[in-house]
Each structure stands twice: as C-alpha cells, then as structure tokens.
Coordinates of C-alpha atoms and ligand atoms in Angstrom, one line a residue:
M1 CA -105.6 116.4 -75.3
F2 CA -108.8 117.9 -73.9
S3 CA -111.1 120.1 -76.0
K4 CA -111.6 123.7 -74.8
K5 CA -115.2 122.9 -74.1
S6 CA -114.4 119.9 -71.8
V7 CA -111.9 122.1 -69.9
R8 CA -114.5 124.8 -69.5
L9 CA -117.1 122.3 -68.3
A10 CA -114.6 120.7 -65.9
G11 CA -113.8 124.2 -64.5
F12 CA -117.5 125.0 -64.1
V13 CA -118.2 121.6 -62.3
F14 CA -115.2 122.2 -60.0
I15 CA -116.3 125.7 -59.1
K16 CA -119.9 124.7 -58.7
S17 CA -119.0 121.8 -56.4
R18 CA -117.3 124.3 -54.1
L19 CA -120.0 127.0 -54.2
K20 CA -122.3 127.4 -51.2
W21 CA -125.7 128.3 -52.7
P22 CA -127.7 130.4 -52.5
I23 CA -125.6 133.5 -52.6
P24 CA -126.8 135.5 -49.7
V25 CA -129.3 138.4 -50.1
I26 CA -128.5 141.6 -48.4
K27 CA -131.0 143.0 -46.0
Y28 CA -130.5 146.4 -44.5
P29 CA -132.4 147.6 -41.4
N30 CA -135.3 149.9 -42.4
D31 CA -134.0 152.9 -40.5
C32 CA -130.4 152.4 -41.7
Q33 CA -129.7 156.2 -41.6
C34 CA -130.1 156.6 -37.9
A35 CA -129.6 153.1 -36.6
V36 CA -126.5 151.7 -35.0
L37 CA -125.8 148.2 -36.4
K38 CA -125.3 145.6 -33.8
R39 CA -124.2 142.0 -34.5
S40 CA -126.3 139.4 -32.7
H41 CA -125.6 135.7 -33.3
S42 CA -123.8 136.5 -36.5
S43 CA -126.5 138.6 -38.1
W44 CA -127.1 142.3 -38.3
T45 CA -130.0 144.0 -36.7
G46 CA -130.8 147.7 -36.5
H47 CA -131.3 149.3 -33.1
K48 CA -131.3 152.7 -31.8
Q49 CA -128.0 153.8 -30.4
Q50 CA -127.5 152.9 -26.7
T51 CA -123.8 152.9 -26.2
H52 CA -123.0 156.7 -26.3
S53 CA -126.1 158.5 -25.1
E54 CA -125.5 161.4 -27.4
G55 CA -126.8 164.7 -26.1
K56 CA -126.3 168.4 -26.7
S57 CA -125.8 170.8 -24.0
R58 CA -125.1 174.5 -24.6
G59 CA -123.6 173.7 -28.0
V60 CA -121.4 170.9 -26.6
H61 CA -121.7 167.4 -28.1
I62 CA -121.6 164.9 -25.3
Y63 CA -120.8 161.3 -26.0
S64 CA -121.3 160.0 -22.5
V65 CA -118.8 157.6 -20.9
R66 CA -120.1 154.3 -19.8
H67 CA -118.4 151.2 -18.6
V68 CA -117.9 148.5 -21.2
S69 CA -120.2 145.6 -20.5
S70 CA -120.3 143.7 -23.8
S71 CA -117.4 141.8 -25.3
T72 CA -116.0 142.0 -28.8
L73 CA -114.7 138.5 -28.3
D74 CA -116.2 135.6 -30.3
P75 CA -114.8 132.4 -29.0
A76 CA -115.2 130.6 -32.4
E77 CA -112.9 133.3 -33.9
V78 CA -110.3 132.9 -31.3
R79 CA -110.2 129.2 -32.0
K80 CA -109.7 129.9 -35.7
F81 CA -106.7 132.1 -35.1
Q82 CA -105.2 129.8 -32.5
V83 CA -104.6 127.4 -35.4
L84 CA -103.0 130.1 -37.5
A85 CA -100.8 131.5 -34.7
T86 CA -97.4 130.0 -35.8
K87 CA -97.9 130.8 -39.5
W88 CA -98.0 134.6 -39.4
W89 CA -94.5 135.1 -40.8
D90 CA -94.7 132.5 -43.6
I91 CA -94.9 135.0 -46.5
Q92 CA -95.8 132.3 -49.0
G93 CA -98.5 130.8 -46.7
E94 CA -102.0 131.6 -45.6
C95 CA -101.0 135.1 -44.4
A96 CA -99.5 136.1 -47.8
P97 CA -102.4 138.4 -48.6
L98 CA -101.9 140.2 -45.3
H99 CA -98.2 140.6 -46.0
A100 CA -99.0 142.0 -49.5
M101 CA -101.6 144.4 -48.1
N102 CA -98.8 146.3 -46.3
E103 CA -98.0 147.8 -49.7
L104 CA -101.3 149.7 -49.5
R105 CA -102.2 150.0 -45.9
V106 CA -98.8 151.2 -44.5
P107 CA -98.6 154.3 -46.8
F108 CA -102.4 154.8 -46.3
I109 CA -101.9 155.1 -42.5
R110 CA -98.6 157.0 -42.8
D111 CA -99.8 159.6 -45.3
N112 CA -103.1 160.3 -43.4
L113 CA -101.2 160.6 -40.1
L114 CA -98.8 163.0 -41.7
T115 CA -101.7 165.1 -43.0
V116 CA -103.2 165.3 -39.6
H117 CA -100.1 165.7 -37.4
G118 CA -97.5 167.1 -39.8
G119 CA -94.1 165.6 -40.6
G120 CA -92.0 163.8 -38.0
K121 CA -88.2 163.3 -38.1
L122 CA -86.4 162.3 -41.3
G123 CA -86.7 158.5 -41.7
R124 CA -89.0 158.3 -38.8
P125 CA -92.2 160.1 -40.0
L126 CA -94.4 158.8 -37.2
A127 CA -92.0 159.6 -34.3
G128 CA -93.9 161.0 -31.3
L129 CA -97.1 159.2 -32.1
R130 CA -98.7 156.5 -29.9
I131 CA -100.6 153.9 -32.0
L132 CA -102.8 151.0 -30.8
D133 CA -102.9 148.1 -33.3
V134 CA -106.0 146.1 -32.4
G135 CA -106.1 142.4 -33.4
C136 CA -102.4 142.6 -34.3
G137 CA -102.0 138.9 -34.9
G138 CA -98.3 138.2 -35.5
G139 CA -97.4 141.9 -35.8
L140 CA -97.4 142.1 -39.6
L141 CA -98.6 145.7 -39.5
T142 CA -97.4 146.6 -36.0
E143 CA -93.8 146.2 -37.1
P144 CA -93.7 148.6 -40.0
L145 CA -95.6 151.2 -37.9
G146 CA -92.9 150.9 -35.3
R147 CA -90.1 151.1 -37.9
M148 CA -91.6 154.5 -39.0
G149 CA -90.9 155.7 -35.5
A150 CA -94.3 155.3 -33.7
E151 CA -94.6 153.9 -30.3
V152 CA -97.0 150.9 -31.0
L153 CA -98.9 148.7 -28.7
G154 CA -100.3 145.6 -30.5
I155 CA -103.1 143.7 -28.8
D156 CA -104.7 140.4 -29.6
P157 CA -106.8 138.0 -27.6
V158 CA -104.9 135.0 -29.0
E159 CA -102.0 134.6 -26.6
V160 CA -99.9 132.4 -28.9
S161 CA -100.1 135.0 -31.7
V162 CA -98.9 137.6 -29.3
R163 CA -95.9 135.4 -28.3
T164 CA -95.1 134.9 -32.1
A165 CA -95.3 138.7 -32.6
E166 CA -93.0 139.3 -29.6
M167 CA -90.5 136.8 -30.7
H168 CA -90.4 138.2 -34.2
S169 CA -90.0 141.8 -33.2
S170 CA -87.3 141.0 -30.7
L171 CA -85.1 140.0 -33.7
D172 CA -85.0 143.7 -34.8
P173 CA -83.2 145.9 -32.2
A174 CA -84.8 149.0 -33.7
L175 CA -88.2 147.7 -32.6
R176 CA -87.4 146.7 -29.1
E177 CA -88.0 150.1 -27.7
R178 CA -91.0 151.0 -29.8
V179 CA -93.2 148.0 -30.1
R180 CA -95.0 146.2 -27.3
Y181 CA -97.6 143.4 -27.4
R182 CA -100.3 142.3 -25.0
A183 CA -102.7 139.4 -25.0
C184 CA -106.0 141.2 -24.2
T185 CA -109.1 142.7 -25.7
M186 CA -110.1 146.3 -26.4
E187 CA -112.6 146.3 -23.7
E188 CA -110.1 145.1 -21.1
L189 CA -107.6 147.8 -22.2
T190 CA -110.2 150.5 -22.2
E191 CA -111.0 149.8 -18.5
E192 CA -107.4 150.1 -17.4
E193 CA -106.2 153.3 -15.8
G194 CA -104.2 155.6 -18.1
N195 CA -105.7 154.5 -21.4
E196 CA -108.5 157.1 -21.6
E197 CA -107.7 159.3 -24.6
A198 CA -104.2 157.8 -24.7
F199 CA -103.6 157.1 -28.4
D200 CA -103.0 159.3 -31.4
A201 CA -104.2 156.5 -33.7
I202 CA -106.0 153.2 -33.5
V203 CA -105.6 150.6 -36.3
A204 CA -107.9 147.6 -36.8
S205 CA -106.8 145.9 -40.0
E206 CA -108.9 142.9 -41.2
V207 CA -110.3 142.6 -37.6
L208 CA -113.9 144.0 -37.7
E209 CA -115.2 141.0 -39.5
H210 CA -114.1 138.8 -36.6
L211 CA -115.6 140.7 -33.7
A212 CA -118.7 139.7 -31.8
D213 CA -119.9 143.3 -31.1
L214 CA -118.9 146.3 -33.2
D215 CA -120.8 148.7 -31.0
T216 CA -118.4 147.9 -28.1
F217 CA -115.4 148.2 -30.5
V218 CA -116.4 151.7 -31.6
H219 CA -117.1 152.7 -28.0
C220 CA -113.7 151.6 -26.9
C221 CA -112.0 153.4 -29.9
Y222 CA -113.8 156.6 -28.9
R223 CA -112.6 156.3 -25.3
M224 CA -109.0 155.5 -26.0
L225 CA -108.5 157.9 -28.9
K226 CA -107.2 161.4 -28.2
P227 CA -109.6 164.1 -29.5
G228 CA -108.5 164.6 -33.1
G229 CA -107.0 161.1 -33.1
S230 CA -107.3 158.8 -36.1
L231 CA -109.0 155.4 -36.5
F232 CA -107.8 153.3 -39.4
V233 CA -109.8 150.3 -40.6
T234 CA -109.4 147.8 -43.4
S235 CA -112.3 145.4 -43.8
I236 CA -114.6 143.6 -46.2
S237 CA -117.9 144.9 -47.4
R238 CA -121.1 142.9 -47.2
T239 CA -122.0 142.6 -50.8
Q240 CA -122.8 139.7 -53.2
L241 CA -119.5 140.3 -54.9
S242 CA -117.6 140.0 -51.6
Y243 CA -119.3 136.7 -51.0
I244 CA -118.2 135.4 -54.4
L245 CA -114.6 136.8 -54.3
G246 CA -113.9 136.8 -50.5
I247 CA -115.5 133.5 -49.5
V248 CA -116.2 131.3 -52.6
M249 CA -113.1 132.1 -54.6
A250 CA -110.6 132.9 -51.8
E251 CA -111.5 130.1 -49.4
Q252 CA -113.3 127.4 -51.4
V253 CA -111.9 127.5 -55.0
L254 CA -108.4 129.0 -54.9
R255 CA -107.8 128.2 -51.2
I256 CA -105.7 131.3 -50.7
I257 CA -106.9 131.5 -47.1
P258 CA -108.2 128.7 -44.9
R259 CA -111.8 127.6 -45.4
G260 CA -114.1 129.1 -42.8
T261 CA -111.9 132.2 -42.1
H262 CA -114.8 134.5 -42.9
E263 CA -118.5 134.6 -42.3
W264 CA -120.3 136.8 -44.8
D265 CA -122.9 137.9 -42.2
K266 CA -120.1 139.5 -40.2
F267 CA -118.8 141.7 -43.1
I268 CA -119.8 145.4 -42.8
S269 CA -120.1 147.9 -45.7
P270 CA -118.3 151.2 -45.5
V271 CA -121.7 153.0 -45.4
E272 CA -122.8 151.0 -42.4
L273 CA -119.5 151.5 -40.7
E274 CA -119.7 155.2 -41.4
T275 CA -123.2 155.4 -39.9
L276 CA -121.9 153.7 -36.8
L277 CA -118.8 155.8 -36.4
E278 CA -120.5 159.1 -37.1
S279 CA -123.2 158.4 -34.5
S280 CA -120.4 157.8 -32.1
G281 CA -118.5 161.0 -32.6
I282 CA -115.9 159.6 -35.0
S283 CA -116.0 161.3 -38.3
V284 CA -115.0 159.5 -41.6
Q285 CA -112.4 161.4 -43.7
S286 CA -111.8 159.0 -46.5
V287 CA -112.7 155.5 -47.8
R288 CA -110.8 153.7 -50.6
G289 CA -111.6 150.5 -52.3
M290 CA -109.0 147.7 -52.5
L291 CA -108.8 144.5 -54.4
Y292 CA -106.4 141.5 -54.2
N293 CA -105.2 139.8 -57.4
P294 CA -104.4 136.2 -56.6
L295 CA -102.3 135.8 -59.8
S296 CA -99.9 138.7 -59.1
R297 CA -100.4 138.3 -55.3
C298 CA -100.7 142.1 -55.2
W299 CA -103.3 144.5 -53.9
S300 CA -104.4 147.6 -55.8
W301 CA -106.5 150.6 -55.0
Q302 CA -110.0 150.6 -56.6
Q303 CA -112.8 153.0 -57.2
S304 CA -115.3 150.4 -55.9
T305 CA -115.5 149.6 -52.2
A306 CA -117.7 146.5 -53.0
V307 CA -115.1 144.0 -51.8
N308 CA -112.3 145.3 -49.6
Y309 CA -111.8 148.8 -48.4
A310 CA -109.6 151.1 -46.2
L311 CA -111.2 153.8 -44.0
H312 CA -109.7 156.7 -42.1
A313 CA -111.8 158.5 -39.5
I314 CA -111.1 161.1 -36.8
K315 CA -112.5 161.5 -33.3
Q316 CA -114.2 164.8 -33.2
K317 CA -112.9 167.4 -30.8
E318 CA -115.6 168.6 -28.5
E319 CA -116.9 172.0 -29.5
Q320 CA -116.2 174.7 -27.0
P321 CA -119.3 176.2 -25.4
H322 CA -120.2 179.6 -26.8
Q323 CA -119.1 182.3 -24.3
T324 CA -121.9 184.7 -23.6
P325 CA -120.5 188.2 -23.4
A326 CA -120.6 189.4 -19.9
E327 CA -123.4 191.9 -19.3
D328 CA -122.3 195.4 -18.3
Ligands
SAM1 C1 -107.2 138.5 -40.1 S1 -106.3 138.7 -38.7 C2 -105.5 140.3 -38.9 C3 -104.2 140.4 -38.2 C4 -103.5 141.7 -38.4 N1 -104.3 142.8 -38.1 C5 -102.9 141.8 -39.8 O1 -103.6 142.5 -40.6 O2 -101.9 141.3 -40.1 C6 -107.5 139.0 -37.5 C7 -107.0 139.2 -36.1 O3 -108.0 139.6 -35.2 C8 -107.9 139.0 -34.0 N2 -109.1 139.1 -33.2 C9 -110.2 138.2 -33.2 N3 -111.1 138.6 -32.3 C10 -110.6 139.8 -31.8 C11 -111.1 140.7 -30.8 N4 -112.3 140.5 -30.2 N5 -110.4 141.7 -30.4 C12 -109.2 142.0 -31.1 N6 -108.7 141.1 -32.0 C13 -109.4 140.1 -32.3 C14 -107.5 137.6 -34.3 O4 -106.9 136.9 -33.2 C15 -106.5 137.8 -35.4 O5 -105.2 138.0 -35.0

C-alpha cells in the first residue's frame, strides 16, 4: 500500500518531530583529573574537593569526617517518582526495563560480593551481609538481594514508593525477617547513630542521575560503608549516544519510560564517577557496559560504557602507620 520510500520518510518525520535539537555538546571541566564534579542547577562544574579534606599523616590516609550539610534531594525528582509510585510491580509497564535489569545487576552484585567476602550458605550466598539499597523505589532490587540471604535496608525519599515496597515484600514470608524499608535520604541515615561503617555494601541502581548533589552521596557512602565494603552503582553515561538512546528513543520515540524521566545534564560518565570516588577513598574495581534492547526487552553486557554501565568499588581500608622499630 505504501512505498518503502514513503514509509522511511514518515519514520524520519516522526522521529524528527520528537527530537529535541540540538543534541547536547559535552563539556568537561579543564582539570577533570583532580576535580570533584559537583552538580549545580542541573549542570556540572569542576571544583576542588571540599567534602573529605584528604590528608596524609605518617602514612595514614585520612578522609576527614564532616557533618552532612548539603542534600541529595531534588524536589522535582521526588515529584516525578511520586507519580510512578504505584506502578513499580507492573512488569509490562514503565518499570519493565528495571525488572529486566535484574538479569544483569543481581548476578553482578552477588558475584562481586562473593569474590570480596567468600561464599555464604548454600542457597543463601549473601547470608551475614548488611546491604543498603539507596533509592530502592518499589524494592525491585531489594527483594532479590534479601532472597539471597542478605539483611537489606531499602531507603527512598518517596514515602508512597516505600509503602508499595513494604506491602510487596510482606507477601513473601522469606523476606519479612531480612528486608526493611524506610522513607528517608542518605544524609538523614548517615547522621543517625549506629550507621557509621554499618554496611558491607551500598547499592544505588539507576539513582545517581536523579540526585541533586553527588558529592554528598559519595560522602555518605564513605561514612556508612565498612572499610573494605562495596559500592555498586548502575547509571547512565553522559554522552551524545546516551542522549539519543536514553532520552530521545526511550522517552520520546518508543516511550518505554515516561517523558521527562531523565535530564541529560545529570548523567555521569564512569570516568567522572571514578574520579569522584577515588578522590573520596573509594576505589573502583570494575566497570561494565550495559545496553537495553527494546525489541527483546532484555539487557546485555557490552564492551562500551557509552550508554549504561554497572560499577563496583571498594572503600579503602586505612593503611596502618609504619611502626618505627624501638631504639635500643
Ligand atoms: C529509576 S528509580 C530506581 C529504583 C530502584 N533502584 C530500581 O532500580 O528498581 C530511582 C529512584 O531514586 C529515588 N530517588 C530520587 N532522589 C533520591 C535521593 N535523593 N536519594 C535516594 N533516592 C532518591 C526515586 O524516588 C526512585 O525511587
């Protein structure tokens, strides 16, 4: 009925009508190697590190403890997720890509934790570990971590998401003892007594791109992780390809996720994240690229980290000061 040419033309006009031009140009701060990247009004600026006043004293690395004064909370992001709050467990709906991502992220977290901590009990490989799932939403990742035997605390600033998560996990008796949820932010949790160096692992999956202040996020991770504890992040890189695939295709053309879910300015590349983490005493162990195929609705590991990626980092253990041999 239609010629191939007219179908192609219609497709082009359809896509073009949904594209936001121009495709953003990436600007990195000049001193990217030594700068900590801080988000201000949804753009990135380079500034010298202020959060952890890093110092060296007699061979001991000191990342000084300060009280958390900034907030990771962006009220506009909270409003976005309030709308989504009852849809977390609709596996065909807007959260389908997050459900599908469990195929990669759950084994990524499990295998790296097993490498660091050794094997747990049969069938419960993460038994004995305390995990904090930051920005847990409806508990899509929190639950499988609990099922593997970990004691998991899921936190999210959107109260109605936390209620959804609680209700869903209460349906599984195996999770009741192991999974807890709270409506709060990282910075509130960090200031509470008993949370200093309390967690074997912190997970922030698809969360960094929604935070107002990454510097505060990393600082809180540092304080709440045990020395040698693991940080797991999945996020979206800030590249032109991620703009085309992550925003134009996913939100505007294919409408896999709601329009306006992501702001490209808030994406962070693994290199930028590594710079930030390393300067804060959290050392990156591995980074793997990921890609979502909207036709098969599956994720796969990729060589390239230009769009989505998973990262594993470890909080450095403080070096012991060198003992000077006692003089005779
Ligand atoms: C894309 S969802 C990811 C949910 C969950 N991690 C998953 O992968 O299934 C992002 C989540 O981050 C939460 N969020 C937004 N701002 C946050 C903040 N400042 N601190 C912690 N979580 C936040 C949102 O409420 C939302 O639940």
